[in-house]
XYZ file of N, CA, C and O in Angstrom:
416
model
N 50.353 -2.175 106.475
C 50.893 -1.150 107.354
C 51.847 -0.276 106.553
O 52.642 -0.775 105.778
N 51.741 0.985 106.802
C 52.642 1.912 106.125
C 53.499 2.636 107.166
O 53.025 3.015 108.230
N 54.771 2.772 106.842
C 55.729 3.410 107.726
C 55.389 4.881 107.895
O 55.190 5.599 106.926
N 55.322 5.327 109.150
C 55.121 6.743 109.437
C 56.442 7.424 109.741
O 56.801 8.417 109.117
N 57.172 6.873 110.719
C 58.404 7.517 111.157
C 59.323 6.478 111.778
O 58.857 5.573 112.478
N 60.602 6.625 111.543
C 61.591 5.733 112.149
C 62.652 6.583 112.834
O 63.241 7.469 112.218
N 62.858 6.319 114.108
C 63.936 6.966 114.852
C 65.074 5.960 114.972
O 65.056 4.919 114.330
N 66.045 6.249 115.796
C 67.195 5.355 115.920
C 66.800 3.985 116.470
O 67.238 2.961 115.971
N 65.960 3.964 117.500
C 65.594 2.707 118.151
C 64.194 2.213 117.799
O 63.933 1.015 117.880
N 63.276 3.106 117.465
C 61.865 2.748 117.338
C 61.298 3.141 115.979
O 61.833 4.003 115.292
N 60.158 2.517 115.642
C 59.486 2.784 114.375
C 57.985 2.831 114.608
O 57.457 2.050 115.399
N 57.303 3.735 113.910
C 55.841 3.793 114.000
C 55.243 3.529 112.627
O 55.804 3.910 111.596
N 54.099 2.847 112.644
C 53.378 2.480 111.428
C 51.915 2.857 111.587
O 51.410 2.961 112.698
N 51.240 3.011 110.442
C 49.807 3.268 110.440
C 49.144 2.207 109.579
O 49.609 1.908 108.483
N 48.049 1.654 110.071
C 47.275 0.682 109.319
C 45.926 1.300 108.996
O 45.089 1.476 109.883
N 45.708 1.622 107.719
C 44.448 2.237 107.303
C 43.307 1.235 107.382
O 42.173 1.599 107.706
N 43.589 -0.033 107.090
C 42.544 -1.051 107.111
C 42.024 -1.284 108.531
O 40.827 -1.420 108.750
N 42.928 -1.355 109.487
C 42.542 -1.604 110.877
C 42.238 -0.313 111.641
O 41.765 -0.369 112.771
N 42.544 0.825 111.043
C 42.339 2.135 111.650
C 43.029 2.236 113.007
O 42.427 2.596 114.018
N 44.320 1.886 112.987
C 45.112 1.940 114.215
C 46.568 2.219 113.856
O 46.912 2.365 112.680
N 47.390 2.297 114.867
C 48.810 2.549 114.707
C 49.580 1.436 115.390
O 49.075 0.783 116.304
N 50.804 1.232 114.958
C 51.694 0.257 115.579
C 53.000 0.958 115.910
O 53.491 1.758 115.123
N 53.546 0.630 117.059
C 54.861 1.134 117.446
C 55.749 -0.075 117.674
O 55.418 -0.955 118.470
N 56.853 -0.097 116.960
C 57.811 -1.188 117.073
C 58.948 -0.730 117.983
O 59.693 0.187 117.640
N 59.052 -1.366 119.144
C 60.096 -1.025 120.099
C 61.307 -1.935 119.951
O 62.148 -2.009 120.830
N 61.405 -2.639 118.840
C 62.528 -3.532 118.592
C 62.230 -4.938 119.050
O 62.278 -5.876 118.279
N 61.868 -5.089 120.294
C 61.556 -6.393 120.855
C 60.053 -6.619 120.989
O 59.611 -7.696 121.323
N 59.269 -5.570 120.720
C 57.834 -5.653 120.942
C 57.105 -4.729 119.967
O 57.467 -3.559 119.831
N 56.095 -5.263 119.277
C 55.246 -4.481 118.380
C 53.923 -4.266 119.093
O 53.238 -5.230 119.449
N 53.565 -2.999 119.308
C 52.387 -2.680 120.099
C 51.370 -1.950 119.229
O 51.693 -0.970 118.557
N 50.132 -2.443 119.273
C 49.023 -1.829 118.548
C 48.378 -0.779 119.445
O 48.051 -1.063 120.603
N 48.214 0.439 118.920
C 47.607 1.521 119.701
C 46.550 2.230 118.866
O 46.651 2.332 117.643
N 45.542 2.731 119.551
C 44.530 3.558 118.901
C 45.041 4.994 118.840
O 46.075 5.330 119.429
N 44.300 5.858 118.165
C 44.716 7.257 118.101
C 44.662 7.904 119.483
O 45.533 8.703 119.826
N 43.662 7.549 120.278
C 43.567 8.095 121.644
C 44.768 7.682 122.483
O 45.302 8.487 123.255
N 45.205 6.437 122.339
C 46.377 5.974 123.071
C 47.634 6.670 122.568
O 48.539 6.968 123.349
N 47.678 6.962 121.277
C 48.806 7.699 120.713
C 48.849 9.123 121.277
O 49.919 9.649 121.576
N 47.683 9.731 121.443
C 47.620 11.058 122.071
C 48.122 11.005 123.511
O 48.822 11.912 123.968
N 47.782 9.945 124.210
C 48.268 9.767 125.577
C 49.790 9.621 125.600
O 50.457 10.166 126.476
N 50.332 8.907 124.620
C 51.788 8.766 124.532
C 52.452 10.113 124.241
O 53.537 10.388 124.730
N 51.785 10.948 123.454
C 52.341 12.280 123.179
C 52.407 13.102 124.463
O 53.390 13.796 124.727
N 51.377 12.995 125.296
C 51.375 13.700 126.578
C 52.512 13.191 127.466
O 53.230 13.977 128.087
N 52.698 11.875 127.502
C 53.778 11.302 128.315
C 55.142 11.709 127.773
O 56.073 11.964 128.531
N 55.267 11.784 126.443
C 56.534 12.204 125.841
C 56.858 13.647 126.222
O 58.017 13.978 126.477
N 55.836 14.497 126.281
C 56.064 15.885 126.704
C 56.534 15.943 128.154
O 57.397 16.740 128.501
N 55.953 15.095 129.007
C 56.385 15.056 130.400
C 57.819 14.545 130.514
O 58.603 15.060 131.300
N 58.153 13.514 129.731
C 59.495 12.934 129.796
C 60.563 13.883 129.268
O 61.715 13.809 129.671
N 60.178 14.759 128.338
C 61.159 15.664 127.748
C 61.302 16.971 128.523
O 62.098 17.829 128.133
N 60.566 17.111 129.619
C 60.690 18.314 130.433
C 62.094 18.385 131.026
O 62.709 17.374 131.358
N 62.595 19.594 131.140
C 63.960 19.798 131.618
C 64.169 19.183 133.004
O 65.205 18.582 133.264
N 63.174 19.297 133.874
C 63.309 18.751 135.219
C 63.472 17.235 135.192
O 64.262 16.666 135.942
N 62.716 16.570 134.314
C 62.795 15.111 134.244
C 64.138 14.661 133.675
O 64.750 13.710 134.176
N 64.622 15.350 132.661
C 65.925 15.003 132.075
C 67.034 15.214 133.101
O 67.924 14.373 133.254
N 66.980 16.331 133.828
C 67.983 16.582 134.863
C 67.929 15.519 135.948
O 68.964 15.044 136.426
N 66.723 15.113 136.346
C 66.587 14.069 137.355
C 67.194 12.759 136.857
O 67.905 12.076 137.598
N 66.931 12.411 135.612
C 67.478 11.169 135.056
C 69.001 11.205 135.019
O 69.662 10.217 135.314
N 69.550 12.333 134.652
C 71.005 12.441 134.567
C 71.663 12.447 135.939
O 72.760 11.922 136.114
N 70.999 13.038 136.941
C 71.592 13.163 138.273
C 71.258 12.007 139.211
O 72.096 11.617 140.023
N 70.051 11.475 139.145
C 69.606 10.478 140.121
C 69.608 9.044 139.581
O 70.083 8.143 140.235
N 69.018 8.851 138.445
C 68.911 7.501 137.902
C 68.837 7.568 136.394
O 68.369 8.547 135.821
N 69.308 6.526 135.757
C 69.406 6.553 134.304
C 68.219 5.885 133.620
O 68.190 5.761 132.413
N 67.219 5.452 134.366
C 66.112 4.731 133.747
C 64.775 5.352 134.110
O 64.621 5.994 135.143
N 63.813 5.133 133.223
C 62.446 5.589 133.424
C 61.513 4.446 133.074
O 61.711 3.761 132.076
N 60.494 4.270 133.878
C 59.486 3.260 133.628
C 58.331 3.919 132.889
O 57.763 4.898 133.372
N 58.003 3.400 131.716
C 56.931 3.960 130.891
C 55.771 2.973 130.864
O 55.908 1.852 130.378
N 54.630 3.381 131.431
C 53.410 2.580 131.430
C 52.436 3.221 130.456
O 52.220 4.429 130.496
N 51.841 2.412 129.568
C 50.854 2.970 128.656
C 49.861 1.915 128.215
O 49.994 0.741 128.546
N 48.854 2.357 127.474
C 47.740 1.510 127.032
C 47.044 0.885 128.236
O 46.883 -0.336 128.326
N 46.639 1.740 129.175
C 45.955 1.301 130.393
C 46.766 0.270 131.165
O 46.250 -0.731 131.644
N 48.052 0.514 131.241
C 49.009 -0.318 131.978
C 49.118 -1.740 131.427
O 49.515 -2.656 132.121
N 48.783 -1.919 130.146
C 48.963 -3.220 129.496
C 50.410 -3.422 129.094
O 50.865 -4.549 128.982
N 51.118 -2.330 128.857
C 52.501 -2.403 128.399
C 53.391 -1.590 129.325
O 53.045 -0.487 129.731
N 54.550 -2.156 129.627
C 55.521 -1.497 130.494
C 56.874 -1.553 129.796
O 57.291 -2.600 129.318
N 57.532 -0.408 129.714
C 58.864 -0.342 129.118
C 59.813 0.333 130.090
O 59.447 1.307 130.750
N 61.011 -0.178 130.164
C 62.067 0.422 130.965
C 63.050 1.073 130.000
O 63.670 0.387 129.191
N 63.150 2.392 130.044
C 63.947 3.141 129.079
C 65.092 3.858 129.783
O 64.911 4.439 130.850
N 66.264 3.842 129.150
C 67.370 4.651 129.665
C 67.262 6.049 129.050
O 66.349 6.338 128.287
N 68.193 6.915 129.385
C 68.109 8.314 128.959
C 68.082 8.456 127.444
O 67.260 9.198 126.895
N 68.958 7.754 126.742
C 68.982 7.846 125.278
C 67.698 7.312 124.660
O 67.191 7.866 123.680
N 67.147 6.251 125.224
C 65.895 5.695 124.715
C 64.727 6.641 124.978
O 63.823 6.745 124.150
N 64.741 7.326 126.103
C 63.689 8.310 126.392
C 63.727 9.427 125.365
O 62.705 9.820 124.803
N 64.912 9.953 125.100
C 65.039 11.027 124.115
C 64.631 10.544 122.724
O 63.999 11.278 121.965
N 64.960 9.301 122.388
C 64.573 8.734 121.097
C 63.064 8.506 121.032
O 62.444 8.722 119.998
N 62.458 8.103 122.145
C 61.012 7.931 122.206
C 60.303 9.264 121.974
O 59.319 9.338 121.241
N 60.809 10.312 122.588
C 60.239 11.652 122.392
C 60.351 12.051 120.920
O 59.401 12.583 120.336
N 61.492 11.764 120.309
C 61.692 12.045 118.887
C 60.714 11.247 118.031
O 60.137 11.770 117.072
N 60.494 9.984 118.363
C 59.565 9.143 117.622
C 58.148 9.699 117.672
O 57.481 9.813 116.645
N 57.684 10.054 118.850
C 56.315 10.568 118.991
C 56.162 11.894 118.245
O 55.179 12.107 117.529
N 57.145 12.766 118.369
C 57.087 14.049 117.655
C 57.068 13.811 116.142
O 56.265 14.405 115.424
N 57.938 12.955 115.650
C 57.992 12.652 114.218
C 56.735 11.980 113.716
O 56.269 12.248 112.598
N 56.161 11.109 114.524
C 54.928 10.420 114.137
C 53.790 11.410 113.958
O 53.071 11.370 112.956
N 53.621 12.322 114.903
C 52.548 13.303 114.782
C 52.811 14.287 113.638
O 51.868 14.735 112.985
N 54.044 14.594 113.376
C 54.365 15.450 112.235
C 53.951 14.773 110.930
O 53.356 15.398 110.050
N 54.245 13.481 110.797
C 53.879 12.745 109.591
C 52.366 12.596 109.453
O 51.826 12.672 108.347
N 51.663 12.418 110.558
C 50.197 12.339 110.516
C 49.624 13.659 110.016
O 48.717 13.689 109.175
N 50.163 14.775 110.515
C 49.703 16.090 110.072
C 50.006 16.317 108.598
O 49.171 16.852 107.859
N 51.190 15.909 108.142
C 51.541 16.066 106.727
C 50.636 15.224 105.831
O 50.220 15.675 104.763
N 50.328 14.001 106.262
C 49.426 13.156 105.482
C 48.043 13.788 105.393
O 47.403 13.746 104.348
N 47.590 14.392 106.479
C 46.291 15.045 106.489
C 46.267 16.222 105.521
O 45.298 16.430 104.803
N 47.358 16.969 105.479
C 47.452 18.106 104.551
C 47.418 17.614 103.095
O 46.725 18.168 102.261
N 48.144 16.554 102.818
C 48.182 16.017 101.449
C 46.862 15.445 101.004
O 46.493 15.557 99.846
N 46.117 14.845 101.922
C 44.828 14.252 101.575
C 43.791 15.330 101.318
O 42.963 15.215 100.420
N 43.845 16.419 102.079
C 42.826 17.478 101.934
C 43.113 18.410 100.768
O 42.231 19.151 100.356
N 44.325 18.390 100.223
C 44.657 19.288 99.110
C 44.151 18.738 97.813
O 43.994 17.681 97.462
């Protein structure tokens, strides 16, 4: 496994041999396919919307994150949500950079 991106709370890895990705949430290491990673990017965009952040700050401090066909459930507070969004953005940036380096 090779490190893709590390945020404050979470880390993402890529395994070329297994052709998959891993996300380390500190207490749980989750194996995801590229399609599942794309789904997480969509969820990260929804979580980072201004309306959702305002709702979290005004109504409740936690968000329930379901992914990988509801196999995994995470309860995230506001700082963890923002860090998760940072992780997904950084992971896709590193994937794009690796693709550029390989094709050059």
